[in-house]
Tab-separated table of C-alpha atoms and ligand atoms in Angstrom:
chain	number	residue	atom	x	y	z
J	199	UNK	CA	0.000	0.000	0.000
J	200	UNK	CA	1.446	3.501	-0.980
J	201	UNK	CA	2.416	5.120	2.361
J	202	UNK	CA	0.069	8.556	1.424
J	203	UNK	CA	-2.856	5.516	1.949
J	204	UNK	CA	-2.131	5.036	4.968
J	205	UNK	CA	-2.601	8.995	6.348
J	206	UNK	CA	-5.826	8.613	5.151
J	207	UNK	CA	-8.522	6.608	7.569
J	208	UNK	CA	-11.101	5.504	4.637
J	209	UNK	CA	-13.626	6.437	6.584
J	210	UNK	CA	-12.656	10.111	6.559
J	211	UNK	CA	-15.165	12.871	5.653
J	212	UNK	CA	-14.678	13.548	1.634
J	213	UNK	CA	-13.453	17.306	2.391
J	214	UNK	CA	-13.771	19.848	5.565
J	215	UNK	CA	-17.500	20.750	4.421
J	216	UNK	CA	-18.737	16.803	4.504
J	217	UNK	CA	-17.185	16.766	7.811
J	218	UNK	CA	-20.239	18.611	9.777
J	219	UNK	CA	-22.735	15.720	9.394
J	220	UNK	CA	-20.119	13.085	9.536
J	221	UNK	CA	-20.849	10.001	11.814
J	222	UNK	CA	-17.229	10.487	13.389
J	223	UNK	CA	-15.502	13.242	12.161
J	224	UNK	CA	-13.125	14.043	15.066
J	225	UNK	CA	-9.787	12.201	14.175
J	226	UNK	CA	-10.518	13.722	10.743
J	227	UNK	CA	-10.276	17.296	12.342
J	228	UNK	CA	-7.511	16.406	14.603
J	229	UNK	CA	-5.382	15.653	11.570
J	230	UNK	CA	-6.321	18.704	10.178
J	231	UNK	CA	-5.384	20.203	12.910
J	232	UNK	CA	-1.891	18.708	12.781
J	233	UNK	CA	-1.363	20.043	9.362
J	234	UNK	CA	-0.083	23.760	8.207
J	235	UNK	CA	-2.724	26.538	9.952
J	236	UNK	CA	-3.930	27.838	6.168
J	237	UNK	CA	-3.503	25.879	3.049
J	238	UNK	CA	-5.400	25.560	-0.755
J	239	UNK	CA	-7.997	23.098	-0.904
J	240	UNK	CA	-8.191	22.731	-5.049
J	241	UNK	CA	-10.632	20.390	-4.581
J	242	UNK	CA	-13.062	23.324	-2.747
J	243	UNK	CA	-11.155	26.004	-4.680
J	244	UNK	CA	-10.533	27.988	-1.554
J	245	UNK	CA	-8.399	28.280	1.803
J	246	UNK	CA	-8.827	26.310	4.946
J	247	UNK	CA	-7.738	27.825	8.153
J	248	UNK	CA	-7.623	24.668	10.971
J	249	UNK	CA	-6.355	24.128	14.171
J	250	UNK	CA	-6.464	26.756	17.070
J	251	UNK	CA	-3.771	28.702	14.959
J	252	UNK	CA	-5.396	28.946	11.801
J	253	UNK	CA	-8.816	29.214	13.279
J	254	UNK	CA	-7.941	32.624	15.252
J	255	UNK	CA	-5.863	34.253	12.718
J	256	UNK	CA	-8.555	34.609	10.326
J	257	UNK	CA	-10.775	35.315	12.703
J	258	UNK	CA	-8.340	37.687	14.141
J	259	UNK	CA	-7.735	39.343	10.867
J	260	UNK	CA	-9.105	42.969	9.976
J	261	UNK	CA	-8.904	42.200	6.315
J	262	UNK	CA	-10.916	38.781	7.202
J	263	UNK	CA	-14.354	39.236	6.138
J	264	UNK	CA	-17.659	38.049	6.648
J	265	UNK	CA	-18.891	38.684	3.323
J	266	UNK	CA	-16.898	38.985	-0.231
J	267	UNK	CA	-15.881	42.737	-0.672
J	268	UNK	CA	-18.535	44.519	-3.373
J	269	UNK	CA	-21.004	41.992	-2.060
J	270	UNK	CA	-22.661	42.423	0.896
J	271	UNK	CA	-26.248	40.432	0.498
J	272	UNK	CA	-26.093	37.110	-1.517
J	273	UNK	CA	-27.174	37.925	-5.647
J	274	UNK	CA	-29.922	35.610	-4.993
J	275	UNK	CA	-31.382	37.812	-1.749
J	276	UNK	CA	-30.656	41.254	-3.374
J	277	UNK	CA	-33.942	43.241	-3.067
J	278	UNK	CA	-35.881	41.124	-0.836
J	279	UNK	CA	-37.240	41.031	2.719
J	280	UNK	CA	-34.512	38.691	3.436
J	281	UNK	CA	-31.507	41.053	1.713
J	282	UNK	CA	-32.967	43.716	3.748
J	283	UNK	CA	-32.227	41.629	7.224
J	284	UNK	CA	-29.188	40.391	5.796
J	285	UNK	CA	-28.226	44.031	5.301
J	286	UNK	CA	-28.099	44.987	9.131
J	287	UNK	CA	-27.245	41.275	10.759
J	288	UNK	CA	-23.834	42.241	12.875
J	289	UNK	CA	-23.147	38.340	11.967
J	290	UNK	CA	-23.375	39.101	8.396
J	291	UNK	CA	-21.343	42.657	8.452
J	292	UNK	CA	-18.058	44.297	9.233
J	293	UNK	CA	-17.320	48.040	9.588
J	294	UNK	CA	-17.854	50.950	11.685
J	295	UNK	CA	-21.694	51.186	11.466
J	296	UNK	CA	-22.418	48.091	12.956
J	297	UNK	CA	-19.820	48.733	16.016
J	298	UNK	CA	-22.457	50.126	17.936
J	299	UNK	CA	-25.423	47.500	17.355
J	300	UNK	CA	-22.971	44.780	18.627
J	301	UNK	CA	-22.523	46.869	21.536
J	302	UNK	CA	-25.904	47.098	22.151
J	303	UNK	CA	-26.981	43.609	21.723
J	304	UNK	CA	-23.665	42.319	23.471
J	305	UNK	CA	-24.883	44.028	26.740
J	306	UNK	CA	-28.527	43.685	26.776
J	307	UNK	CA	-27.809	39.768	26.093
J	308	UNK	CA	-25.178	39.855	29.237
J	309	UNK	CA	-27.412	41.003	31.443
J	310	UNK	CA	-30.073	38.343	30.770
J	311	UNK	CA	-30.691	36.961	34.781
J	312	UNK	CA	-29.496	33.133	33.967
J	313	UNK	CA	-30.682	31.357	36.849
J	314	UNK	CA	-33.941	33.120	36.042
J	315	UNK	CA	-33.816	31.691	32.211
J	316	UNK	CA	-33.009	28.412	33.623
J	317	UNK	CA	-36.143	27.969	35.960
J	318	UNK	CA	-37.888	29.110	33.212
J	319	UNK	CA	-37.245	27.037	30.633
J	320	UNK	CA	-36.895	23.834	33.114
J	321	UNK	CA	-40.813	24.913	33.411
J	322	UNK	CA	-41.397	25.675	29.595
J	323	UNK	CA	-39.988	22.227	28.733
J	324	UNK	CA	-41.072	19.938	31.656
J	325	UNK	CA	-44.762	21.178	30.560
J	326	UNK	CA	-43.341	19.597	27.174
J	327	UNK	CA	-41.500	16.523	27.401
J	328	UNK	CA	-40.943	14.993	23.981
J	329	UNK	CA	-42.910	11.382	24.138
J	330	UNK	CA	-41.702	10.326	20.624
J	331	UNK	CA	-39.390	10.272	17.901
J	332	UNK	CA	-40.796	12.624	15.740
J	333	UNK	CA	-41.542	15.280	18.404
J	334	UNK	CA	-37.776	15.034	19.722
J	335	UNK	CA	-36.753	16.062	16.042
J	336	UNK	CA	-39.039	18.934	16.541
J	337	UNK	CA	-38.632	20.341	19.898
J	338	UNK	CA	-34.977	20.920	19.758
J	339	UNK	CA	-35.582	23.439	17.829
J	340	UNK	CA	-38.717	24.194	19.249
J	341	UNK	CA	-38.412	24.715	22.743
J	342	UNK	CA	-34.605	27.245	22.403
J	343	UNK	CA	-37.080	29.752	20.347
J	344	UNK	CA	-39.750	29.591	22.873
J	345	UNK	CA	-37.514	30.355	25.517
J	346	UNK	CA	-35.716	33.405	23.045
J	347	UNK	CA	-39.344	34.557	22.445
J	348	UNK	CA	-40.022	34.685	25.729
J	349	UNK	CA	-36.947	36.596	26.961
J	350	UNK	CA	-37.720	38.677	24.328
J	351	UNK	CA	-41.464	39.407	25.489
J	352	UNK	CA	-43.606	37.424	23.148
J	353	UNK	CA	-46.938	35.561	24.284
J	354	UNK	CA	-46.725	32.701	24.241
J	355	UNK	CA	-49.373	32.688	21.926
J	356	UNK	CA	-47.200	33.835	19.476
J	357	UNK	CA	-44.040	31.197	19.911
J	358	UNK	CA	-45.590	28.485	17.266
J	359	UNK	CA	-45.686	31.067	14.892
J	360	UNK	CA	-42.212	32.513	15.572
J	361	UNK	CA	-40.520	29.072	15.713
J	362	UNK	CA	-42.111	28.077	12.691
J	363	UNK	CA	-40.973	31.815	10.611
J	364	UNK	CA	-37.520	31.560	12.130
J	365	UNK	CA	-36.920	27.799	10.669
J	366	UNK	CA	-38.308	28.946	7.051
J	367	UNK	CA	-36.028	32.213	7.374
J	368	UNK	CA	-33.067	30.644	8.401
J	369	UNK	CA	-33.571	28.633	4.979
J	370	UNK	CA	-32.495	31.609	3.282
J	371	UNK	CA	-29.068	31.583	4.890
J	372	UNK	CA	-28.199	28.119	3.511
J	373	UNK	CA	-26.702	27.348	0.149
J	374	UNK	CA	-28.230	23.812	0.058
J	375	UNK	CA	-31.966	25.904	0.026
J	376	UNK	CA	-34.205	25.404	-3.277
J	377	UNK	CA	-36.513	27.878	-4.577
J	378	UNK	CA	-39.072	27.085	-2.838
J	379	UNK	CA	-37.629	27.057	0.445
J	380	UNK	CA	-36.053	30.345	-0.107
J	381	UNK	CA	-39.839	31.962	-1.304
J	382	UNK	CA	-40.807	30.228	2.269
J	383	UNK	CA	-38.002	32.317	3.768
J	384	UNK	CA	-39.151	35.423	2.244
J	385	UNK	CA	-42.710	34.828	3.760
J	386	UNK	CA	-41.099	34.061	6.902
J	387	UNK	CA	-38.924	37.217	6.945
J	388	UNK	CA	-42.173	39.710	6.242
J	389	UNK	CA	-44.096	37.761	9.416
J	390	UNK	CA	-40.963	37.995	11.277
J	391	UNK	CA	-40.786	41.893	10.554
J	392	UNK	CA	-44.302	42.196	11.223
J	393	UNK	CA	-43.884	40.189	14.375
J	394	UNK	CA	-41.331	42.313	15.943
J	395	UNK	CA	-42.086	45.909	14.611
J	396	UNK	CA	-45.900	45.292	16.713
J	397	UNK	CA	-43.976	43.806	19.676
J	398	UNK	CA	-42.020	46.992	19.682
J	399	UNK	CA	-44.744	49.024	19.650
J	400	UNK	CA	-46.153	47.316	22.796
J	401	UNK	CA	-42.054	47.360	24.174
J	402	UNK	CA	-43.130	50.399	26.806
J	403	UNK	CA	-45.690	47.370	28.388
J	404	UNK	CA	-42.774	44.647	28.944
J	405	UNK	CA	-40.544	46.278	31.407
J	406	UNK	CA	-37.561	43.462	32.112
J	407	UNK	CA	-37.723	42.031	28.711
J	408	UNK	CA	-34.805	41.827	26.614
J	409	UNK	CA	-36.793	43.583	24.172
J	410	UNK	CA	-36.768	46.391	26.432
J	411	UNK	CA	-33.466	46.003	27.538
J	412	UNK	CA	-32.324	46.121	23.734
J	413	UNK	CA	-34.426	48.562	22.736
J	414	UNK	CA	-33.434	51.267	26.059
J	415	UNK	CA	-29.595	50.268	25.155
J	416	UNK	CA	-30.246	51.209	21.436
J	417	UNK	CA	-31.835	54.735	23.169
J	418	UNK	CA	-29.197	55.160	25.053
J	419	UNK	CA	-26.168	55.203	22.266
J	420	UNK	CA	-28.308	56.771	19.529
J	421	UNK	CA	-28.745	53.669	17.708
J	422	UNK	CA	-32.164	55.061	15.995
J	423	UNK	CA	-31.906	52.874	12.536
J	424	UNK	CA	-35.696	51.238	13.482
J	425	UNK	CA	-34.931	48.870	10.436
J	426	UNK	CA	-31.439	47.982	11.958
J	427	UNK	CA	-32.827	47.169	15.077
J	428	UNK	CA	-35.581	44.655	13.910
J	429	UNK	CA	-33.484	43.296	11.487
J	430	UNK	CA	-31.200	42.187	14.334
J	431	UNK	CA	-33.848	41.217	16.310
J	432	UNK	CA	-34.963	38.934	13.598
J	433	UNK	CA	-30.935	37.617	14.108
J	434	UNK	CA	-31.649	36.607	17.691
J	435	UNK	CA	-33.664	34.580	16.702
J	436	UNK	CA	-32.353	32.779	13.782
J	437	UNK	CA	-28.825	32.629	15.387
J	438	UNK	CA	-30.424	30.298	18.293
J	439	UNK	CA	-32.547	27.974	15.817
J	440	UNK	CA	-29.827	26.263	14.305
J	441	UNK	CA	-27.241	26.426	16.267
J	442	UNK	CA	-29.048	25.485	19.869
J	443	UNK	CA	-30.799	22.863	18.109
J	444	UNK	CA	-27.664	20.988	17.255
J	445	UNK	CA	-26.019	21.674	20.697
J	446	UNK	CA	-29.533	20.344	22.684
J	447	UNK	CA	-29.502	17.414	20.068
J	448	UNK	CA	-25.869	16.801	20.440
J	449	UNK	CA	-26.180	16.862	24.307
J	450	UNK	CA	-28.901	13.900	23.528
J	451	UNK	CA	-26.757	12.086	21.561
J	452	UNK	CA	-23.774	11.896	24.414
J	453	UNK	CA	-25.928	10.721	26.805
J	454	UNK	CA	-27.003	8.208	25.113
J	455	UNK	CA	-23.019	7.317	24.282
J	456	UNK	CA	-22.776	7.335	28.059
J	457	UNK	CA	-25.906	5.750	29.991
J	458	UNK	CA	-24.131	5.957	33.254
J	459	UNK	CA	-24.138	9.702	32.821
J	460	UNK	CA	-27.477	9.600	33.689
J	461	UNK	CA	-27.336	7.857	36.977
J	462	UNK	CA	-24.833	10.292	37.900
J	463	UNK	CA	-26.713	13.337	36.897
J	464	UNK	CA	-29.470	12.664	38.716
J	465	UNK	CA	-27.231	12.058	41.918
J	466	UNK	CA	-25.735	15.620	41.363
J	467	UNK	CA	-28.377	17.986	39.633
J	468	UNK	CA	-25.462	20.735	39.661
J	469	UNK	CA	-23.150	19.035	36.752
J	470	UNK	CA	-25.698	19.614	34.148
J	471	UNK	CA	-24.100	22.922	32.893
J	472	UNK	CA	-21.190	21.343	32.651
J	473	UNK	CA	-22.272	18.304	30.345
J	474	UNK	CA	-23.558	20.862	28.185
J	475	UNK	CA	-20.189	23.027	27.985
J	476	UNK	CA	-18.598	19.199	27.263
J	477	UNK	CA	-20.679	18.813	24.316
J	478	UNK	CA	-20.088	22.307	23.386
J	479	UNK	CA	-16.624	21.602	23.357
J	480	UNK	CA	-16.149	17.904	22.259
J	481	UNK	CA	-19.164	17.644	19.933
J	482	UNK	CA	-19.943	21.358	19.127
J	483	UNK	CA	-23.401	22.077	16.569
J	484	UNK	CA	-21.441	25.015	14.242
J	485	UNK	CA	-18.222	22.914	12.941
J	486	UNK	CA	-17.372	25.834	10.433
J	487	UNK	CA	-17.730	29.723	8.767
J	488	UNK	CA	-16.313	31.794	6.253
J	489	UNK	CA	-14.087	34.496	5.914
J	490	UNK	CA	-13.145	36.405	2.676
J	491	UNK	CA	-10.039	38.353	2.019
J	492	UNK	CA	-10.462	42.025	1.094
J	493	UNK	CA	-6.784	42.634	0.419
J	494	UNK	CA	-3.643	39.937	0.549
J	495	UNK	CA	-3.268	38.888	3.684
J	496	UNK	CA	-0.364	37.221	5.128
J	497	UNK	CA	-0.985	34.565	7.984
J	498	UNK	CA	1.673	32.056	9.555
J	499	UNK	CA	3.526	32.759	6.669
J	500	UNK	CA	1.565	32.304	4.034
J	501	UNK	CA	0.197	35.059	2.176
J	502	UNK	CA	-3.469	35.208	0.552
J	503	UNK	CA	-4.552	37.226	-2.208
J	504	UNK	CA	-7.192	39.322	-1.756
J	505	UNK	CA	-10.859	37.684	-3.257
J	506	UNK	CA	-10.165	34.515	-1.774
J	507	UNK	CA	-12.891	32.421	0.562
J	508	UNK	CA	-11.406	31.262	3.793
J	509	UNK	CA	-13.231	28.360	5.519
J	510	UNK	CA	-12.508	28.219	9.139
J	511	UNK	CA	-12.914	25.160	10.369
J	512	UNK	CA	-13.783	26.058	14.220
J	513	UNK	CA	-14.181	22.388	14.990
J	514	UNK	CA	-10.455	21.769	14.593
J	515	UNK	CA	-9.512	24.273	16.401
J	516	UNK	CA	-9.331	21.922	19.552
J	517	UNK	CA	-11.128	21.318	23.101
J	518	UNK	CA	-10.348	24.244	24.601
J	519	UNK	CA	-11.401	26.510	21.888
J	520	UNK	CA	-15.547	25.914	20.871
J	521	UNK	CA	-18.146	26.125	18.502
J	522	UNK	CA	-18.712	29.900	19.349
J	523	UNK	CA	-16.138	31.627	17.311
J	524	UNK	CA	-14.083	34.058	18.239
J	525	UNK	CA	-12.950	37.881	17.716
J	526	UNK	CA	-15.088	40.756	16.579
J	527	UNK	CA	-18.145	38.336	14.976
J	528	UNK	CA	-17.944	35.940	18.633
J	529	UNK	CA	-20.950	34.904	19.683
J	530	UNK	CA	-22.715	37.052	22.384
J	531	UNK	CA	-25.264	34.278	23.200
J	532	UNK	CA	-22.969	31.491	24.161
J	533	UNK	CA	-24.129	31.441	28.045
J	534	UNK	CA	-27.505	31.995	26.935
J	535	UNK	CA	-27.696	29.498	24.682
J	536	UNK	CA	-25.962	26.768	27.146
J	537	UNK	CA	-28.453	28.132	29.852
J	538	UNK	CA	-31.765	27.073	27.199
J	539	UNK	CA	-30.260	23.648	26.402
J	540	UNK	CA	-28.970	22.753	30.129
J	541	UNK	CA	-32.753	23.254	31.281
J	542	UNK	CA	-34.405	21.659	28.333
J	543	UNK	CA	-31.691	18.442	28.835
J	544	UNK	CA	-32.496	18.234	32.468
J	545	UNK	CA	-36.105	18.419	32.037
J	546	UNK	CA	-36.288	16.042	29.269
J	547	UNK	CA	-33.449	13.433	30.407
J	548	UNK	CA	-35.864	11.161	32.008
J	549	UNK	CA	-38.190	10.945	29.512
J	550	UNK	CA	-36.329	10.043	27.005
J	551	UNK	CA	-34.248	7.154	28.506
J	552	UNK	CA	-36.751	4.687	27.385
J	553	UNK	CA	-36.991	6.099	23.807
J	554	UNK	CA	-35.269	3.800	21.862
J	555	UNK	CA	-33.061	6.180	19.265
J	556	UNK	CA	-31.231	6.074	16.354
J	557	UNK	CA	-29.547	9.268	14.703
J	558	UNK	CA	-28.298	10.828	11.367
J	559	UNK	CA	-27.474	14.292	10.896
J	560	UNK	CA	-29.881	16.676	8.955
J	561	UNK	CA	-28.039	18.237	5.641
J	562	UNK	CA	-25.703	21.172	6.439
J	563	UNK	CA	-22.215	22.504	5.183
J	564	UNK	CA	-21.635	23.844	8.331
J	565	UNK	CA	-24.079	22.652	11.518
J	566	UNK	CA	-24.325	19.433	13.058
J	567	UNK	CA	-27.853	18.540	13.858
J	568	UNK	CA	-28.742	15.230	14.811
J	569	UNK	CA	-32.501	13.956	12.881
J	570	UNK	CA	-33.262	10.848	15.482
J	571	UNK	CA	-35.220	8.136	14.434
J	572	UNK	CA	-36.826	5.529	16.265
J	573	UNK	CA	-33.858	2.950	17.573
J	574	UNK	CA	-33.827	-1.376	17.550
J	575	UNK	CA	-34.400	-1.017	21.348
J	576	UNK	CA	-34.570	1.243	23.841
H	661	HEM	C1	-25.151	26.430	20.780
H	661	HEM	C2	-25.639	27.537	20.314
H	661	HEM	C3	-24.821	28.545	19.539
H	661	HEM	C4	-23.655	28.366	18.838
H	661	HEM	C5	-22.825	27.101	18.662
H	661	HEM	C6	-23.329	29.649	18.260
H	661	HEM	C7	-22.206	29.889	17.481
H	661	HEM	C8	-21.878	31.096	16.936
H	661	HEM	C9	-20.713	31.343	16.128
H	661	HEM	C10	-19.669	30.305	15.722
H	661	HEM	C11	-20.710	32.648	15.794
H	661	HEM	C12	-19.651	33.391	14.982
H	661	HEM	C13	-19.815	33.189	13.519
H	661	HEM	C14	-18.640	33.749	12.759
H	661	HEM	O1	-17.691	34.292	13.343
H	661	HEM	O2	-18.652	33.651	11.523
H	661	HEM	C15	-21.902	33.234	16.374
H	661	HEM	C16	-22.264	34.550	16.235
H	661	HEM	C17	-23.401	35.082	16.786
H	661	HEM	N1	-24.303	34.452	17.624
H	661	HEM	FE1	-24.232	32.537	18.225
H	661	HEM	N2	-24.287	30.562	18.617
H	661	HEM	C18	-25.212	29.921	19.395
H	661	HEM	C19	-26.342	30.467	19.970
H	661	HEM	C20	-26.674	31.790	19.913
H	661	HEM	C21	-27.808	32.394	20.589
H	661	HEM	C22	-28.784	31.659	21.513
H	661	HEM	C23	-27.815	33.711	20.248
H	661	HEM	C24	-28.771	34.781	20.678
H	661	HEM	C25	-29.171	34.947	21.894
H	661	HEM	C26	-26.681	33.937	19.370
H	661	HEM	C27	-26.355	35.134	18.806
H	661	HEM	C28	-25.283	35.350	17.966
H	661	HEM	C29	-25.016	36.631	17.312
H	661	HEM	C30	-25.861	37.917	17.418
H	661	HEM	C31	-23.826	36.453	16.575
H	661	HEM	C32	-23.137	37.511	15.699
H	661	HEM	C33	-22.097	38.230	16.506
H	661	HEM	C34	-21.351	39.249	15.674
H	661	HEM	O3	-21.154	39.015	14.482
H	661	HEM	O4	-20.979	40.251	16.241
H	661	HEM	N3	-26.022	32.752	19.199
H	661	HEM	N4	-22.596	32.284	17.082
């Protein structure tokens, strides 16, 4: 056998963006991470950045972008409800004007009272225990935008609806969408708009909300772009769906790798929030993003032209370094979003022990969400 063969387990993902929804992807990355910090991937026709090195020097990098220069909304979303929330997203943006939005949301989602959101949810999602397959699949994604819509000051009335938008809208983000999915995103986005601009106008009612919080921050700095404002209220939302669905799903999954953990979590309540920051960190939901170069850069050496993609692959990057990304675009709801899945896990985790799963991961470049399916036994 030629020696190259035998670098290469066969079971390997085919390339960094089949990785995501992989069965066992983690020697794969490891080896990545072993190699040079940025190389060319011909195959992909653009650069990977891996290991902790790689990972935070793009992400690091000023001339890193999130979006290729000249184009800031997607050709296909030019023009559209969704291009106009695309538009204002701090995740989708760089530059001065959206300095002060970050700030804003960074703060008003710090201050969220945790033990508070915790209780809470443990309520939302003991009232809705998951008692098959099917409604697993759907209440991971489910019950983290309940809990965001009710932090934010929705009825709860209105979460069904919200969930619902927020999954057809975040269709539009995706490159593996098809038309019809992205008209359902457009639809989604208008509702969504709708949604928040009337929530907004009740905001004065909802003292303690993060609504209110976000909306008295926004006062506060002169942040008066109303369109800017929903728009990345709009984000909250779709930046939990995905990504807390795969970490709540994810959490699932290890404990059914580990039946004894549940024995032992039951004997000590109080290591929950850490099984959650272990699958965070071990088996994290966002395996990769994108950067683009708006001039040559030079990083560990090896200089990149300017117009080239940059994939950073965040799950190589190594244990101590997660799924949350780092530098100016990190995520602001990490603690949040461990908070949500902690309470749903813990309220859940009995339930499902006799539920006899199976898993696969739903289609994605970049998330990994497990799709369960009913198991040989439980
Ligand atoms: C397990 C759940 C989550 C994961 C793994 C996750 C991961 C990430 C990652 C990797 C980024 C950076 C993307 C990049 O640099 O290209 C990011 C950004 C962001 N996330 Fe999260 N996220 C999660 C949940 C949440 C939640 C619950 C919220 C809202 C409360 C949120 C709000 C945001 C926002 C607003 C940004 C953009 C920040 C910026 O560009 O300044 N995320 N997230």
């Amino acid at each position: 056998m030629p020696f190259a063969d035998l670098l290469i387990d066969p079971a390997d993902p085919v390339h960094p963006l089949a990785a995501a929804t992989h069965a066992a992807p983690y020697g794969y990355y490891r080896r990545l991470a072993e190699g040079p910090p940025l190389r060319f991937d011909a195959p992909l026709d653009c650069w990977l950045a891996t290991g902790a090195a790689g990972v935070q020097a793009v992400l690091a990098h000023p001339a890193c972008r999130v979006r290729p220069l000249g184009q800031a909304v997607p050709q296909n979303l030019a023009g559209t409800p969704c291009g106009a929330i695309f538009a204002e997203l701090v995740r989708m943006n760089d530059g001065e004007r959206y300095a002060v939005p970050k700030q804003v949301l960074a703060r008003a989602l710090a201050q969220v009272d945790l033990a508070r959101l915790h209780g809470r949810v443990m309520d939302l999602a003991g009232d809705r225990v998951p008692g098959r397959v099917a409604r697993l699949n759907e209440a991971i994604f489910e019950l983290p935008l309940f809990a965001m819509a009710d932090l934010l000051g929705f009825a709860p009335a209105q979460w069904p609806a919200l969930a619902a938008w927020t999954r057809d809208f975040v269709a539009c983000l995706s490159p593996l969408s098809n038309g019809e999915q992205l008209a359902g995103a457009q639809q989604a986005a208008y509702a969504l708009l709708q949604g928040f601009t009337a929530l907004l106008r009740e905001a004065e009612a909802l003292p303690g909300s993060l609504l209110h919080d976000i909306v008295a921050g926004a006062d506060a700095v002169g942040w008066h772009a109303s369109g800017g404002v929903l728009a990345n209220l709009v984000g909250l939302l779709s930046q939990t769906c995905d990504a807390t669905a795969g970490l709540l799903g994810n959490a699932v999954v290890a404990l059914r790798a580990q039946p004894e953990l549940c024995t032992q979590l039951r004997a000590a309540p109080g290591r929950w929030p850490a099984l959650l920051r272990d699958v965070s960190q071990r088996d994290p939901s966002i395996h990769n993003t994108r950067r683009y170069t708006a001039e040559d850069v030079q990083l560990h050496g090896v200089r990149i032209p300017a117009g080239q993609m940059i994939i950073v692959v965040l799950a190589s990057a190594g244990q101590a370094e997660s799924g949350f990304g780092h530098g100016r675009h990190a995520c602001p709801g990490q603690s949040i979003a461990q908070t949500i899945a902690t309470a749903c896990l813990q309220a859940w985790a009995e339930g499902l022990e006799d539920m006899a799963l199976a898993w696969s991961y739903l289609p994605s470049l970049n998330a990994r969400i497990p799709v369960f399916m009913q198991g040989a036994s439980a």
